[in-house]
Amino acid sequence: MNFELNKALLILERTPSVFRSLLQDLPPGWIHENEGEHTWSPFDVIGHLIHGEKTDWMVRTAIILGNDPGKTFEPFDRFAQFENSRGKGLEALLAEFDTLRQENLRRLRSLQLSGEDLQREGMHPELGPVTLSQLLAAWVVHDLGHIAQVSRVMAKQYKSEVGPWTQYLTILNFDPEE
Amino acid sequence: MNFELNKALLILERTPSVFRSLLQDLPPGWIHENEGEHTWSPFDVIGHLIHGEKTDWMVRTAIILGNDPGKTFEPFDRFAQFENSRGKGLEALLAEFDTLRQENLRRLRSLQLSGEDLQREGMHPELGPVTLSQLLAAWVVHDLGHIAQVSRVMAKQYKSEVGPWTQYLTILNFDPEE
């Protein structure tokens, strides 16, 4: 598929409700366990998505469309959620993510981006020049990647409970470092 | 986590709504594309889950709890959906899956399984003896695995649209044959 803003928005706007369907009202075992050392729980992932709404996607969109000469993005803090989510409940995080995402998509739509806008470039601190269309496509893939991750983390909580089925249920054998 | 029926039910009962949140009202590009030859689209996956509701999980539960001497399961047909889903729309499949799942969980709850029941065994045609608790845990993991798969398949539709971000978005580099 080629990137089209309308089709990207169809995914971005539903991600909060996907996470709500997947995680709402679950007990701690399903939401606070991870895949082992240096991996994230579903709770950590929602905090990470919140930080992205605040500091990544629309902030970088504004840099690309703005008039700063270098147009260089700030590096994204992949660990901010460990501090920011502390003491919060999952329901509060899901609601915060939903509100921030809605507001960001309202702003994105209001920009009425042209095909030319989508080809404008910014400078990623590590990846080099990237277009707005690549940034927005990455936002979509990032959402879907974390939905897959959360499902996998939850599945792994039953790794030792499925007996001989481990060999068929390949998600249990996926190493997050790969 | 140890297997507990109540905690397993919390996942099994929400899977239809997770797929609805993820797939409802999307255009064909998001639901009919796959990851390459011999891989499944999101549409194929929902058909596969429907076939599981009809012929796998609760049918095998009944065999384990029944009085047949061998208690051997029928092999599961992993390709039935290609025939069964033909000509149907995704909305119809999502509704069918939801109805079948609700009915199956109503039956599962009505069995009022004891800890002893959960240790009863059936014979998998390839894996050998498995307990009812392993079957039900596998049902949960199977759901979560297919949620992860569908998210991954959707993400891959933008593989060539994210530019240099491919190297960070590891879901794009996952090979379904692994």
CSV table of C-alpha atoms in Angstrom, one decimal:
chain,number,residue,atom,x,y,z
A,1,MET,CA,0.0,0.0,0.0
A,2,ASN,CA,1.1,3.5,-0.7
A,3,PHE,CA,0.8,6.0,2.1
A,4,GLU,CA,-2.5,7.9,2.0
A,5,LEU,CA,-3.3,10.2,4.9
A,6,ASN,CA,-7.0,9.2,5.1
A,7,LYS,CA,-6.1,5.5,5.3
A,8,ALA,CA,-3.4,6.2,7.9
A,9,LEU,CA,-5.9,8.1,10.0
A,10,LEU,CA,-8.3,5.1,10.0
A,11,ILE,CA,-5.6,3.2,12.0
A,12,LEU,CA,-4.3,6.1,14.2
A,13,GLU,CA,-7.8,7.0,15.4
A,14,ARG,CA,-8.7,3.5,16.5
A,15,THR,CA,-5.6,2.6,18.5
A,16,PRO,CA,-6.9,3.9,21.9
A,17,SER,CA,-10.0,1.7,21.5
A,18,VAL,CA,-8.0,-1.3,20.5
A,19,PHE,CA,-5.9,-1.0,23.7
A,20,ARG,CA,-9.0,-0.4,25.7
A,21,SER,CA,-10.6,-3.6,24.3
A,22,LEU,CA,-7.4,-5.5,25.0
A,23,LEU,CA,-6.5,-4.3,28.5
A,24,GLN,CA,-9.5,-2.7,30.3
A,25,ASP,CA,-10.5,-4.1,33.7
A,26,LEU,CA,-7.8,-6.8,33.7
A,27,PRO,CA,-6.1,-7.9,36.9
A,28,PRO,CA,-2.4,-7.1,37.4
A,29,GLY,CA,-1.0,-10.4,36.1
A,30,TRP,CA,-2.2,-9.6,32.6
A,31,ILE,CA,-1.0,-5.9,32.6
A,32,HIS,CA,2.1,-5.6,34.8
A,33,GLU,CA,4.1,-8.6,33.8
A,34,ASN,CA,6.7,-8.3,31.0
A,35,GLU,CA,8.9,-10.7,28.9
A,36,GLY,CA,11.9,-10.7,31.1
A,37,GLU,CA,14.7,-8.2,32.0
A,38,HIS,CA,14.7,-5.0,30.1
A,39,THR,CA,11.3,-5.7,28.5
A,40,TRP,CA,8.1,-3.8,28.9
A,41,SER,CA,4.7,-4.7,30.4
A,42,PRO,CA,1.4,-3.7,28.7
A,43,PHE,CA,1.3,-0.9,31.3
A,44,ASP,CA,4.7,0.4,30.3
A,45,VAL,CA,3.7,0.4,26.6
A,46,ILE,CA,0.7,2.6,27.2
A,47,GLY,CA,3.0,5.1,29.1
A,48,HIS,CA,5.4,5.0,26.2
A,49,LEU,CA,2.6,5.8,23.7
A,50,ILE,CA,1.5,8.7,25.9
A,51,HIS,CA,5.0,10.1,25.8
A,52,GLY,CA,5.0,9.7,22.0
A,53,GLU,CA,1.8,11.8,21.8
A,54,LYS,CA,3.4,14.5,23.9
A,55,THR,CA,6.9,14.7,22.4
A,56,ASP,CA,7.2,12.8,19.2
A,57,TRP,CA,4.8,12.6,16.3
A,58,MET,CA,3.0,15.9,16.2
A,59,VAL,CA,6.0,17.8,17.6
A,60,ARG,CA,8.1,16.4,14.7
A,61,THR,CA,5.3,17.2,12.2
A,62,ALA,CA,5.5,20.8,13.4
A,63,ILE,CA,9.2,20.9,13.0
A,64,ILE,CA,9.0,19.6,9.4
A,65,LEU,CA,6.3,22.2,8.5
A,66,GLY,CA,8.0,25.0,10.4
A,67,ASN,CA,10.7,27.4,9.5
A,68,ASP,CA,13.6,26.4,11.7
A,69,PRO,CA,16.7,26.1,9.5
A,70,GLY,CA,18.0,22.7,10.7
A,71,LYS,CA,14.6,21.1,11.2
A,72,THR,CA,16.3,18.6,13.5
A,73,PHE,CA,14.1,16.5,15.8
A,74,GLU,CA,14.9,16.1,19.5
A,75,PRO,CA,15.9,12.5,20.3
A,76,PHE,CA,12.9,10.5,21.7
A,77,ASP,CA,13.1,9.3,25.3
A,78,ARG,CA,12.3,5.6,25.3
A,79,PHE,CA,12.3,5.4,29.1
A,80,ALA,CA,10.2,8.4,30.1
A,81,GLN,CA,7.2,6.3,31.0
A,82,PHE,CA,9.0,4.6,33.9
A,83,GLU,CA,8.9,8.0,35.7
A,84,ASN,CA,5.8,9.4,34.2
A,85,SER,CA,3.5,6.5,34.8
A,86,ARG,CA,4.6,5.9,38.4
A,87,GLY,CA,1.6,5.7,40.8
A,88,LYS,CA,-1.0,5.9,38.0
A,89,GLY,CA,-3.6,3.2,37.2
A,90,LEU,CA,-4.0,1.7,33.8
A,91,GLU,CA,-7.5,3.2,33.4
A,92,ALA,CA,-6.0,6.7,33.9
A,93,LEU,CA,-3.3,6.0,31.3
A,94,LEU,CA,-5.7,4.6,28.7
A,95,ALA,CA,-7.9,7.7,29.2
A,96,GLU,CA,-4.9,10.0,28.9
A,97,PHE,CA,-3.7,8.3,25.7
A,98,ASP,CA,-7.2,8.5,24.2
A,99,THR,CA,-7.5,12.3,24.9
A,100,LEU,CA,-4.0,13.1,23.7
A,101,ARG,CA,-4.5,11.0,20.5
A,102,GLN,CA,-7.8,12.6,19.7
A,103,GLU,CA,-6.3,16.1,20.2
A,104,ASN,CA,-3.3,15.3,18.0
A,105,LEU,CA,-5.5,13.9,15.2
A,106,ARG,CA,-7.7,17.0,15.4
A,107,ARG,CA,-4.6,19.1,14.9
A,108,LEU,CA,-3.3,16.8,12.1
A,109,ARG,CA,-6.6,17.0,10.2
A,110,SER,CA,-6.7,20.8,10.6
A,111,LEU,CA,-3.3,21.1,8.8
A,112,GLN,CA,-5.0,20.0,5.6
A,113,LEU,CA,-1.7,18.6,4.3
A,114,SER,CA,-1.1,18.6,0.6
A,115,GLY,CA,0.9,16.0,-1.3
A,116,GLU,CA,3.7,18.5,-1.4
A,117,ASP,CA,3.6,19.0,2.4
A,118,LEU,CA,3.9,15.2,2.8
A,119,GLN,CA,7.2,15.3,0.9
A,120,ARG,CA,8.8,18.0,3.1
A,121,GLU,CA,11.7,16.8,5.1
A,122,GLY,CA,13.0,17.0,8.7
A,123,MET,CA,16.3,15.7,10.1
A,124,HIS,CA,16.2,12.7,12.4
A,125,PRO,CA,19.1,12.8,14.9
A,126,GLU,CA,20.2,9.3,14.0
A,127,LEU,CA,18.4,8.3,10.8
A,128,GLY,CA,19.1,11.5,8.8
A,129,PRO,CA,16.6,13.1,6.5
A,130,VAL,CA,13.0,11.8,6.6
A,131,THR,CA,9.8,13.0,4.9
A,132,LEU,CA,6.6,13.9,6.7
A,133,SER,CA,4.9,11.0,4.9
A,134,GLN,CA,7.5,8.6,6.3
A,135,LEU,CA,7.0,10.1,9.8
A,136,LEU,CA,3.2,9.6,9.6
A,137,ALA,CA,3.6,6.0,8.2
A,138,ALA,CA,6.0,5.3,11.0
A,139,TRP,CA,3.4,6.5,13.5
A,140,VAL,CA,0.9,3.9,12.1
A,141,VAL,CA,3.4,1.1,12.1
A,142,HIS,CA,4.6,2.1,15.6
A,143,ASP,CA,1.0,1.8,16.9
A,144,LEU,CA,0.5,-1.6,15.3
A,145,GLY,CA,3.9,-2.8,16.5
A,146,HIS,CA,2.9,-2.1,20.1
A,147,ILE,CA,-0.5,-3.8,19.7
A,148,ALA,CA,1.4,-6.9,18.6
A,149,GLN,CA,3.9,-6.5,21.4
A,150,VAL,CA,1.2,-6.2,24.1
A,151,SER,CA,-0.6,-9.3,22.8
A,152,ARG,CA,2.7,-11.2,22.7
A,153,VAL,CA,3.6,-10.1,26.3
A,154,MET,CA,0.2,-11.3,27.5
A,155,ALA,CA,0.5,-14.6,25.6
A,156,LYS,CA,3.9,-15.3,27.2
A,157,GLN,CA,2.3,-15.2,30.7
A,158,TYR,CA,0.9,-18.7,29.8
A,159,LYS,CA,4.1,-20.0,28.2
A,160,SER,CA,4.5,-22.8,30.8
A,161,GLU,CA,0.7,-23.5,31.0
A,162,VAL,CA,0.2,-24.7,27.4
A,163,GLY,CA,2.3,-27.9,27.8
A,164,PRO,CA,3.2,-29.5,24.4
A,165,TRP,CA,1.4,-26.7,22.5
A,166,THR,CA,4.4,-24.4,22.8
A,167,GLN,CA,5.8,-25.8,19.6
A,168,TYR,CA,2.6,-24.8,17.6
A,169,LEU,CA,2.1,-21.4,19.3
A,170,THR,CA,5.0,-19.7,17.7
A,171,ILE,CA,4.3,-16.4,19.4
A,172,LEU,CA,5.6,-18.0,22.6
A,173,ASN,CA,9.0,-18.5,21.1
A,174,PHE,CA,9.6,-15.0,19.7
A,175,ASP,CA,12.5,-13.3,21.4
A,176,PRO,CA,12.0,-9.6,21.8
A,177,GLU,CA,15.7,-8.9,21.2
A,178,GLU,CA,15.5,-10.3,17.7
B,1,MET,CA,1.1,-16.9,35.8
B,2,ASN,CA,-0.5,-20.1,36.6
B,3,PHE,CA,-3.6,-21.1,34.7
B,4,GLU,CA,-6.8,-20.0,36.3
B,5,LEU,CA,-10.1,-20.4,34.5
B,6,ASN,CA,-11.5,-17.0,35.6
B,7,LYS,CA,-8.4,-15.1,34.3
B,8,ALA,CA,-8.4,-17.1,31.1
B,9,LEU,CA,-12.1,-16.2,30.5
B,10,LEU,CA,-11.2,-12.5,30.9
B,11,ILE,CA,-9.1,-12.8,27.7
B,12,LEU,CA,-11.3,-15.2,25.8
B,13,GLU,CA,-14.4,-13.1,26.2
B,14,ARG,CA,-12.8,-9.9,24.9
B,15,THR,CA,-11.2,-11.2,21.8
B,16,PRO,CA,-14.2,-10.5,19.4
B,17,SER,CA,-14.3,-6.9,20.6
B,18,VAL,CA,-10.5,-6.5,20.1
B,19,PHE,CA,-10.8,-7.7,16.5
B,20,ARG,CA,-13.8,-5.4,16.0
B,21,SER,CA,-11.8,-2.4,17.3
B,22,LEU,CA,-8.9,-3.3,15.1
B,23,LEU,CA,-10.6,-4.2,11.8
B,24,GLN,CA,-14.2,-2.8,11.7
B,25,ASP,CA,-15.0,-0.5,8.7
B,26,LEU,CA,-11.5,-0.6,7.2
B,27,PRO,CA,-11.0,-0.6,3.4
B,28,PRO,CA,-9.7,-3.7,1.6
B,29,GLY,CA,-6.0,-2.6,1.7
B,30,TRP,CA,-5.9,-3.1,5.5
B,31,ILE,CA,-7.9,-6.3,5.7
B,32,HIS,CA,-7.2,-8.4,2.5
B,33,GLU,CA,-3.5,-8.1,2.1
B,34,ASN,CA,-1.1,-10.6,3.7
B,35,GLU,CA,2.6,-11.0,4.3
B,36,GLY,CA,3.5,-12.8,1.1
B,37,GLU,CA,2.9,-16.2,-0.3
B,38,HIS,CA,1.3,-18.8,2.0
B,39,THR,CA,0.6,-16.2,4.7
B,40,TRP,CA,-2.8,-15.0,5.9
B,41,SER,CA,-4.6,-11.7,5.7
B,42,PRO,CA,-6.6,-10.3,8.7
B,43,PHE,CA,-9.7,-11.6,6.8
B,44,ASP,CA,-8.3,-15.1,6.6
B,45,VAL,CA,-7.4,-15.0,10.4
B,46,ILE,CA,-11.0,-14.2,11.4
B,47,GLY,CA,-12.2,-17.2,9.3
B,48,HIS,CA,-9.6,-19.4,11.0
B,49,LEU,CA,-10.9,-18.3,14.4
B,50,ILE,CA,-14.5,-19.1,13.4
B,51,HIS,CA,-13.4,-22.6,12.4
B,52,GLY,CA,-11.7,-23.0,15.8
B,53,GLU,CA,-14.9,-22.1,17.6
B,54,LYS,CA,-16.8,-24.7,15.5
B,55,THR,CA,-14.4,-27.6,15.5
B,56,ASP,CA,-11.5,-27.1,18.0
B,57,TRP,CA,-11.7,-25.8,21.5
B,58,MET,CA,-15.0,-26.7,22.9
B,59,VAL,CA,-15.2,-29.9,20.8
B,60,ARG,CA,-12.0,-31.0,22.3
B,61,THR,CA,-13.1,-30.0,25.8
B,62,ALA,CA,-16.1,-32.3,25.3
B,63,ILE,CA,-13.9,-35.1,24.2
B,64,ILE,CA,-11.7,-34.7,27.3
B,65,LEU,CA,-14.7,-34.7,29.6
B,66,GLY,CA,-16.6,-37.5,27.8
B,67,ASN,CA,-16.4,-41.2,28.0
B,68,ASP,CA,-14.8,-42.2,24.7
B,69,PRO,CA,-12.0,-44.6,25.5
B,70,GLY,CA,-9.3,-43.1,23.2
B,71,LYS,CA,-10.2,-39.4,23.8
B,72,THR,CA,-8.4,-38.6,20.6
B,73,PHE,CA,-9.0,-35.2,19.0
B,74,GLU,CA,-9.7,-34.8,15.3
B,75,PRO,CA,-6.9,-33.0,13.5
B,76,PHE,CA,-7.7,-29.3,13.1
B,77,ASP,CA,-8.1,-28.1,9.5
B,78,ARG,CA,-5.9,-25.0,9.2
B,79,PHE,CA,-7.2,-24.1,5.7
B,80,ALA,CA,-10.9,-24.5,6.1
B,81,GLN,CA,-11.4,-20.7,6.1
B,82,PHE,CA,-10.4,-20.3,2.5
B,83,GLU,CA,-13.5,-22.2,1.5
B,84,ASN,CA,-15.8,-21.2,4.3
B,85,SER,CA,-15.2,-17.4,4.2
B,86,ARG,CA,-15.6,-17.2,0.4
B,87,GLY,CA,-18.0,-14.5,-0.6
B,88,LYS,CA,-18.5,-13.2,2.9
B,89,GLY,CA,-17.8,-9.7,4.1
B,90,LEU,CA,-15.5,-9.0,7.1
B,91,GLU,CA,-18.4,-7.6,9.1
B,92,ALA,CA,-20.3,-10.8,8.8
B,93,LEU,CA,-17.3,-12.8,9.9
B,94,LEU,CA,-16.7,-10.6,12.9
B,95,ALA,CA,-20.3,-11.0,13.9
B,96,GLU,CA,-20.2,-14.8,13.4
B,97,PHE,CA,-17.0,-15.1,15.5
B,98,ASP,CA,-18.6,-13.0,18.3
B,99,THR,CA,-21.8,-15.1,18.4
B,100,LEU,CA,-19.9,-18.4,18.3
B,101,ARG,CA,-17.4,-17.3,21.0
B,102,GLN,CA,-20.2,-16.1,23.3
B,103,GLU,CA,-22.0,-19.4,22.9
B,104,ASN,CA,-18.9,-21.4,23.6
B,105,LEU,CA,-18.0,-19.4,26.7
B,106,ARG,CA,-21.6,-19.8,28.0
B,107,ARG,CA,-21.1,-23.6,27.6
B,108,LEU,CA,-17.7,-23.5,29.2
B,109,ARG,CA,-19.0,-21.6,32.2
B,110,SER,CA,-21.9,-23.9,32.5
B,111,LEU,CA,-19.5,-26.9,32.9
B,112,GLN,CA,-18.4,-25.5,36.3
B,113,LEU,CA,-15.1,-27.2,35.9
B,114,SER,CA,-13.3,-28.4,39.0
B,115,GLY,CA,-9.5,-28.4,39.5
B,116,GLU,CA,-9.7,-32.1,38.9
B,117,ASP,CA,-11.5,-31.7,35.6
B,118,LEU,CA,-8.8,-29.3,34.5
B,119,GLN,CA,-6.2,-32.1,34.9
B,120,ARG,CA,-8.2,-34.6,32.8
B,121,GLU,CA,-6.4,-35.6,29.6
B,122,GLY,CA,-7.2,-36.0,25.9
B,123,MET,CA,-5.0,-37.3,23.1
B,124,HIS,CA,-3.8,-34.8,20.6
B,125,PRO,CA,-3.2,-36.6,17.2
B,126,GLU,CA,0.4,-35.1,17.0
B,127,LEU,CA,1.3,-33.8,20.4
B,128,GLY,CA,0.2,-36.8,22.5
B,129,PRO,CA,-1.5,-36.5,25.9
B,130,VAL,CA,-2.6,-33.0,26.9
B,131,THR,CA,-4.7,-31.8,29.9
B,132,LEU,CA,-7.9,-29.7,29.7
B,133,SER,CA,-6.0,-26.9,31.4
B,134,GLN,CA,-3.3,-26.9,28.7
B,135,LEU,CA,-6.1,-26.9,26.0
B,136,LEU,CA,-7.7,-23.8,27.6
B,137,ALA,CA,-4.4,-22.0,28.1
B,138,ALA,CA,-3.6,-22.7,24.5
B,139,TRP,CA,-6.9,-21.2,23.5
B,140,VAL,CA,-6.0,-18.0,25.2
B,141,VAL,CA,-2.5,-17.9,23.7
B,142,HIS,CA,-3.9,-18.7,20.3
B,143,ASP,CA,-6.2,-15.7,20.5
B,144,LEU,CA,-3.4,-13.4,21.5
B,145,GLY,CA,-1.1,-14.8,18.9
B,146,HIS,CA,-3.6,-14.0,16.2
B,147,ILE,CA,-4.1,-10.5,17.5
B,148,ALA,CA,-0.4,-10.0,17.3
B,149,GLN,CA,-0.3,-11.6,13.8
B,150,VAL,CA,-3.1,-9.3,12.4
B,151,SER,CA,-1.4,-6.2,13.8
B,152,ARG,CA,1.9,-7.3,12.2
B,153,VAL,CA,0.3,-8.0,8.8
B,154,MET,CA,-1.3,-4.6,8.8
B,155,ALA,CA,2.0,-2.9,9.8
B,156,LYS,CA,3.8,-4.6,6.9
B,157,GLN,CA,1.5,-2.9,4.4
B,158,TYR,CA,3.6,0.2,5.1
B,159,LYS,CA,6.9,-1.5,5.1
B,160,SER,CA,8.2,0.6,2.1
B,161,GLU,CA,6.5,3.8,3.3
B,162,VAL,CA,8.4,4.4,6.5
B,163,GLY,CA,11.8,5.1,4.8
B,164,PRO,CA,14.8,4.8,7.2
B,165,TRP,CA,12.5,4.0,10.2
B,166,THR,CA,12.4,0.3,9.1
B,167,GLN,CA,15.4,-0.4,11.2
B,168,TYR,CA,13.7,0.8,14.4
B,169,LEU,CA,10.3,-0.7,13.7
B,170,THR,CA,11.3,-4.2,14.3
B,171,ILE,CA,7.8,-5.6,13.6
B,172,LEU,CA,8.5,-5.0,9.9
B,173,ASN,CA,11.4,-7.3,9.9
B,174,PHE,CA,9.7,-10.3,11.5
B,175,ASP,CA,9.5,-13.3,9.2
B,176,PRO,CA,6.3,-15.3,9.7
B,177,GLU,CA,8.2,-18.5,8.8
B,178,GLU,CA,10.5,-18.1,11.8
